[in-house]
């Protein structure tokens, strides 16, 4: 008997090569990214509505702990193919970590521009460990992206932010995996929105599967921004975006128009959730489902909970929430929102007492 294909043993460029811009010269770059689990969220769906079958696509299970690896493997492979020696990105942390890891593997020099003091600890440590040149500017993500756009016009260095179309190509594979697992598209696709590359990429992926006849319906795209950083919802750039979800602290998304197109073509929505709603969803996921995601990721679940309370999901439906990054990316935030741990003497009786065992 022959074994079934094990997708965890091939990376994305191999798994979805016929859908990707791959040529004879594209290097076979991989850290075994993709093929992330689609986890049923039975506790949360039971709590919010009997109509909803809820899933989390846990992108924190990618090699650097976020969805960025899908697009980065494609962008770095292309950079090698076109002969680049160096790449650069602006980042709230995850793009940087991913760019740094794939650059290390591919032998490229990597520069990352971060907003000083606004990037979660785990992400900065990854960029440093992978040997990127880490530059923290005295400005926000939008300022960092402006520098990257200008520097890549002037100097021979390749941008690997999601304005690079190869990033979007790689990231669209998330939509393929969801459909391959469910055998169809979900009714709703819930996703956090920051710079808006991911909602753009997922919508592209679903449309490609639909056009090829692999799925026979498209999902409604429901995107969620953090209330203090919700330019698309407010209809204008936010000069000083603010939220505890630092990954999506972005005031002027690069793919703004494409996110609106995904929303409108799919008859979906883009709304905002508060930091409190995000924190509550993050805790609920960790404490009742066993899934630890970072704050920005929990915006997708927070949004679904909010819309369910409003009675938005009237009929039986399936919803996939994208959990974009792992909770370990931002341990400081996690510690801050939990009860403190208990210090005790090195003594069995005392420990038993604390555990209510005696
Ligand atoms: N969730 C996480 C964990 C992210 O890191 C990001 C973006 C998003 C959601 C939003 O995705 O920008 O495609 O709409 N992080 C970027 C970065 C900006 O630099 O790592 P988006």
PDB file of C-alpha atoms in Angstrom, residues 91-252:
ATOM      1  CA  UNK A  91       7.551  45.807   9.853  1.00  0.00           C
ATOM      2  CA  UNK A  92       5.537  45.656  13.026  1.00  0.00           C
ATOM      3  CA  UNK A  93       7.664  42.566  13.682  1.00  0.00           C
ATOM      4  CA  UNK A  94       6.379  39.449  11.941  1.00  0.00           C
ATOM      5  CA  UNK A  95       7.333  40.366   8.387  1.00  0.00           C
ATOM      6  CA  UNK A  96      10.782  41.204   9.722  1.00  0.00           C
ATOM      7  CA  UNK A  97      11.164  37.868  11.536  1.00  0.00           C
ATOM      8  CA  UNK A  98      10.122  35.969   8.438  1.00  0.00           C
ATOM      9  CA  UNK A  99      12.282  38.025   6.062  1.00  0.00           C
ATOM     10  CA  UNK A 100      15.253  37.525   8.385  1.00  0.00           C
ATOM     11  CA  UNK A 101      14.781  33.739   8.573  1.00  0.00           C
ATOM     12  CA  UNK A 102      14.323  33.141   4.839  1.00  0.00           C
ATOM     13  CA  UNK A 103      17.176  35.540   4.005  1.00  0.00           C
ATOM     14  CA  UNK A 104      19.440  33.606   6.341  1.00  0.00           C
ATOM     15  CA  UNK A 105      18.479  30.371   4.611  1.00  0.00           C
ATOM     16  CA  UNK A 106      18.897  31.828   1.133  1.00  0.00           C
ATOM     17  CA  UNK A 107      22.151  33.630   1.923  1.00  0.00           C
ATOM     18  CA  UNK A 108      20.829  37.166   1.381  1.00  0.00           C
ATOM     19  CA  UNK A 109      21.526  40.267   3.420  1.00  0.00           C
ATOM     20  CA  UNK A 110      18.391  41.481   5.192  1.00  0.00           C
ATOM     21  CA  UNK A 111      17.536  44.909   6.577  1.00  0.00           C
ATOM     22  CA  UNK A 112      14.456  45.454   8.735  1.00  0.00           C
ATOM     23  CA  UNK A 113      13.016  48.831   9.724  1.00  0.00           C
ATOM     24  CA  UNK A 114      10.894  48.721  12.878  1.00  0.00           C
ATOM     25  CA  UNK A 115       8.920  51.371  14.779  1.00  0.00           C
ATOM     26  CA  UNK A 116      11.040  51.835  17.930  1.00  0.00           C
ATOM     27  CA  UNK A 117       9.439  50.577  21.125  1.00  0.00           C
ATOM     28  CA  UNK A 118       6.342  49.201  19.369  1.00  0.00           C
ATOM     29  CA  UNK A 119       7.414  45.704  18.375  1.00  0.00           C
ATOM     30  CA  UNK A 120       6.753  42.639  20.529  1.00  0.00           C
ATOM     31  CA  UNK A 121       9.833  41.096  22.132  1.00  0.00           C
ATOM     32  CA  UNK A 122       9.688  37.676  20.468  1.00  0.00           C
ATOM     33  CA  UNK A 123       9.641  39.212  17.007  1.00  0.00           C
ATOM     34  CA  UNK A 124      12.654  41.486  17.574  1.00  0.00           C
ATOM     35  CA  UNK A 125      14.616  38.567  19.017  1.00  0.00           C
ATOM     36  CA  UNK A 126      13.903  36.507  15.898  1.00  0.00           C
ATOM     37  CA  UNK A 127      15.182  39.206  13.518  1.00  0.00           C
ATOM     38  CA  UNK A 128      18.311  39.618  15.602  1.00  0.00           C
ATOM     39  CA  UNK A 129      18.958  35.902  15.921  1.00  0.00           C
ATOM     40  CA  UNK A 130      18.598  35.339  12.159  1.00  0.00           C
ATOM     41  CA  UNK A 131      21.241  37.981  11.572  1.00  0.00           C
ATOM     42  CA  UNK A 132      19.208  40.798  10.024  1.00  0.00           C
ATOM     43  CA  UNK A 133      20.379  44.379  10.296  1.00  0.00           C
ATOM     44  CA  UNK A 134      17.693  45.662  12.667  1.00  0.00           C
ATOM     45  CA  UNK A 135      17.002  49.403  12.536  1.00  0.00           C
ATOM     46  CA  UNK A 136      14.447  50.849  14.965  1.00  0.00           C
ATOM     47  CA  UNK A 137      13.306  54.275  13.748  1.00  0.00           C
ATOM     48  CA  UNK A 138      11.838  57.016  15.784  1.00  0.00           C
ATOM     49  CA  UNK A 139       8.498  56.821  13.915  1.00  0.00           C
ATOM     50  CA  UNK A 140       5.602  54.427  13.332  1.00  0.00           C
ATOM     51  CA  UNK A 141       5.101  51.581  10.822  1.00  0.00           C
ATOM     52  CA  UNK A 142       3.759  53.940   8.157  1.00  0.00           C
ATOM     53  CA  UNK A 143       6.940  56.062   8.437  1.00  0.00           C
ATOM     54  CA  UNK A 144       9.092  52.926   8.200  1.00  0.00           C
ATOM     55  CA  UNK A 145       7.264  51.814   5.052  1.00  0.00           C
ATOM     56  CA  UNK A 146       7.819  55.241   3.471  1.00  0.00           C
ATOM     57  CA  UNK A 147      11.565  54.878   4.025  1.00  0.00           C
ATOM     58  CA  UNK A 148      11.532  51.379   2.530  1.00  0.00           C
ATOM     59  CA  UNK A 149       9.594  52.507  -0.550  1.00  0.00           C
ATOM     60  CA  UNK A 150      12.061  55.345  -1.154  1.00  0.00           C
ATOM     61  CA  UNK A 151      15.227  53.385  -0.449  1.00  0.00           C
ATOM     62  CA  UNK A 152      14.247  50.597  -2.854  1.00  0.00           C
ATOM     63  CA  UNK A 153      13.756  53.201  -5.630  1.00  0.00           C
ATOM     64  CA  UNK A 154      17.225  54.622  -5.052  1.00  0.00           C
ATOM     65  CA  UNK A 155      19.409  51.618  -4.200  1.00  0.00           C
ATOM     66  CA  UNK A 156      19.811  48.019  -5.405  1.00  0.00           C
ATOM     67  CA  UNK A 157      17.817  46.370  -2.627  1.00  0.00           C
ATOM     68  CA  UNK A 158      14.552  44.416  -2.992  1.00  0.00           C
ATOM     69  CA  UNK A 159      11.434  45.274  -1.003  1.00  0.00           C
ATOM     70  CA  UNK A 160       9.768  42.275   0.634  1.00  0.00           C
ATOM     71  CA  UNK A 161       6.761  44.055   2.109  1.00  0.00           C
ATOM     72  CA  UNK A 162       3.395  42.924   0.730  1.00  0.00           C
ATOM     73  CA  UNK A 163       3.640  45.623  -1.975  1.00  0.00           C
ATOM     74  CA  UNK A 164       5.939  43.059  -3.559  1.00  0.00           C
ATOM     75  CA  UNK A 165       3.442  40.984  -5.614  1.00  0.00           C
ATOM     76  CA  UNK A 166       5.311  37.739  -4.895  1.00  0.00           C
ATOM     77  CA  UNK A 167       4.301  38.096  -1.234  1.00  0.00           C
ATOM     78  CA  UNK A 168       0.622  38.110  -2.178  1.00  0.00           C
ATOM     79  CA  UNK A 169       1.139  35.112  -4.472  1.00  0.00           C
ATOM     80  CA  UNK A 170       2.586  33.047  -1.638  1.00  0.00           C
ATOM     81  CA  UNK A 171       0.026  34.188   0.905  1.00  0.00           C
ATOM     82  CA  UNK A 172      -2.943  33.217  -1.277  1.00  0.00           C
ATOM     83  CA  UNK A 173      -2.051  29.554  -0.584  1.00  0.00           C
ATOM     84  CA  UNK A 174      -3.766  29.916   2.796  1.00  0.00           C
ATOM     85  CA  UNK A 175      -7.095  30.048   0.947  1.00  0.00           C
ATOM     86  CA  UNK A 176      -6.180  26.941  -1.062  1.00  0.00           C
ATOM     87  CA  UNK A 177      -5.412  24.989   2.109  1.00  0.00           C
ATOM     88  CA  UNK A 178      -8.708  25.941   3.752  1.00  0.00           C
ATOM     89  CA  UNK A 179     -10.656  24.768   0.696  1.00  0.00           C
ATOM     90  CA  UNK A 180      -8.549  21.608   0.355  1.00  0.00           C
ATOM     91  CA  UNK A 181      -9.288  20.742   3.992  1.00  0.00           C
ATOM     92  CA  UNK A 182     -13.000  21.606   4.075  1.00  0.00           C
ATOM     93  CA  UNK A 183     -13.743  20.447   0.524  1.00  0.00           C
ATOM     94  CA  UNK A 184     -15.348  23.846  -0.080  1.00  0.00           C
ATOM     95  CA  UNK A 185     -14.929  27.507   0.834  1.00  0.00           C
ATOM     96  CA  UNK A 186     -16.293  28.543   4.245  1.00  0.00           C
ATOM     97  CA  UNK A 187     -19.354  30.798   4.311  1.00  0.00           C
ATOM     98  CA  UNK A 188     -17.346  33.531   6.039  1.00  0.00           C
ATOM     99  CA  UNK A 189     -13.627  34.216   6.181  1.00  0.00           C
ATOM    100  CA  UNK A 190     -12.722  36.302   9.265  1.00  0.00           C
ATOM    101  CA  UNK A 191      -9.348  38.047   9.285  1.00  0.00           C
ATOM    102  CA  UNK A 192      -7.452  40.819  11.080  1.00  0.00           C
ATOM    103  CA  UNK A 193      -6.603  43.755   8.823  1.00  0.00           C
ATOM    104  CA  UNK A 194      -3.426  45.819   9.225  1.00  0.00           C
ATOM    105  CA  UNK A 195      -1.513  46.734   6.100  1.00  0.00           C
ATOM    106  CA  UNK A 196      -4.240  44.769   4.257  1.00  0.00           C
ATOM    107  CA  UNK A 197      -1.992  42.409   2.289  1.00  0.00           C
ATOM    108  CA  UNK A 198      -3.439  39.253   3.812  1.00  0.00           C
ATOM    109  CA  UNK A 199      -7.113  39.964   3.091  1.00  0.00           C
ATOM    110  CA  UNK A 200      -6.036  40.828  -0.464  1.00  0.00           C
ATOM    111  CA  UNK A 201      -4.108  37.568  -0.795  1.00  0.00           C
ATOM    112  CA  UNK A 202      -6.853  35.320   0.611  1.00  0.00           C
ATOM    113  CA  UNK A 203      -9.453  36.871  -1.685  1.00  0.00           C
ATOM    114  CA  UNK A 204      -7.153  36.294  -4.672  1.00  0.00           C
ATOM    115  CA  UNK A 205      -6.678  32.658  -3.626  1.00  0.00           C
ATOM    116  CA  UNK A 206     -10.394  31.967  -3.251  1.00  0.00           C
ATOM    117  CA  UNK A 207     -11.124  33.599  -6.607  1.00  0.00           C
ATOM    118  CA  UNK A 208      -8.466  31.491  -8.354  1.00  0.00           C
ATOM    119  CA  UNK A 209      -9.896  28.243  -6.947  1.00  0.00           C
ATOM    120  CA  UNK A 210     -13.381  29.408  -7.948  1.00  0.00           C
ATOM    121  CA  UNK A 211     -12.297  30.289 -11.498  1.00  0.00           C
ATOM    122  CA  UNK A 212     -10.672  26.860 -11.854  1.00  0.00           C
ATOM    123  CA  UNK A 213     -13.889  25.180 -10.672  1.00  0.00           C
ATOM    124  CA  UNK A 214     -12.233  23.660  -7.572  1.00  0.00           C
ATOM    125  CA  UNK A 215     -14.806  25.375  -5.317  1.00  0.00           C
ATOM    126  CA  UNK A 216     -18.307  26.358  -6.349  1.00  0.00           C
ATOM    127  CA  UNK A 217     -18.907  29.292  -4.055  1.00  0.00           C
ATOM    128  CA  UNK A 218     -16.866  32.153  -2.624  1.00  0.00           C
ATOM    129  CA  UNK A 219     -16.756  33.161   1.049  1.00  0.00           C
ATOM    130  CA  UNK A 220     -17.776  36.534   2.394  1.00  0.00           C
ATOM    131  CA  UNK A 221     -14.653  38.303   3.613  1.00  0.00           C
ATOM    132  CA  UNK A 222     -15.104  39.836   7.065  1.00  0.00           C
ATOM    133  CA  UNK A 223     -12.112  41.891   8.159  1.00  0.00           C
ATOM    134  CA  UNK A 224     -11.442  43.471  11.546  1.00  0.00           C
ATOM    135  CA  UNK A 225      -9.208  46.386  12.452  1.00  0.00           C
ATOM    136  CA  UNK A 226      -8.283  47.487  15.971  1.00  0.00           C
ATOM    137  CA  UNK A 227     -10.465  50.415  17.049  1.00  0.00           C
ATOM    138  CA  UNK A 228      -7.529  52.815  17.569  1.00  0.00           C
ATOM    139  CA  UNK A 229      -6.021  51.878  14.201  1.00  0.00           C
ATOM    140  CA  UNK A 230      -8.995  51.552  11.894  1.00  0.00           C
ATOM    141  CA  UNK A 231      -8.351  53.769   8.852  1.00  0.00           C
ATOM    142  CA  UNK A 232     -10.459  51.673   6.458  1.00  0.00           C
ATOM    143  CA  UNK A 233     -13.425  51.714   8.848  1.00  0.00           C
ATOM    144  CA  UNK A 234     -13.071  55.452   9.550  1.00  0.00           C
ATOM    145  CA  UNK A 235     -12.473  56.256   5.879  1.00  0.00           C
ATOM    146  CA  UNK A 236      -9.254  58.227   6.379  1.00  0.00           C
ATOM    147  CA  UNK A 237      -5.626  57.597   7.403  1.00  0.00           C
ATOM    148  CA  UNK A 238      -4.960  57.610  11.148  1.00  0.00           C
ATOM    149  CA  UNK A 239      -1.894  59.707  11.936  1.00  0.00           C
ATOM    150  CA  UNK A 240      -1.191  58.227  15.344  1.00  0.00           C
ATOM    151  CA  UNK A 241      -2.598  54.701  15.319  1.00  0.00           C
ATOM    152  CA  UNK A 242      -2.801  52.997  18.674  1.00  0.00           C
ATOM    153  CA  UNK A 243      -3.725  49.530  19.936  1.00  0.00           C
ATOM    154  CA  UNK A 244      -2.323  46.810  22.163  1.00  0.00           C
ATOM    155  CA  UNK A 245      -2.337  44.631  19.024  1.00  0.00           C
ATOM    156  CA  UNK A 246       0.984  46.087  17.869  1.00  0.00           C
ATOM    157  CA  UNK A 247       1.074  43.892  14.734  1.00  0.00           C
ATOM    158  CA  UNK A 248      -1.846  45.874  13.282  1.00  0.00           C
ATOM    159  CA  UNK A 249      -0.942  49.312  14.611  1.00  0.00           C
ATOM    160  CA  UNK A 250      -1.064  50.780  11.098  1.00  0.00           C
ATOM    161  CA  UNK A 251      -2.652  54.085  10.077  1.00  0.00           C
ATOM    162  CA  UNK A 252      -2.362  54.035   6.298  1.00  0.00           C
TER     163      UNK A 252
END
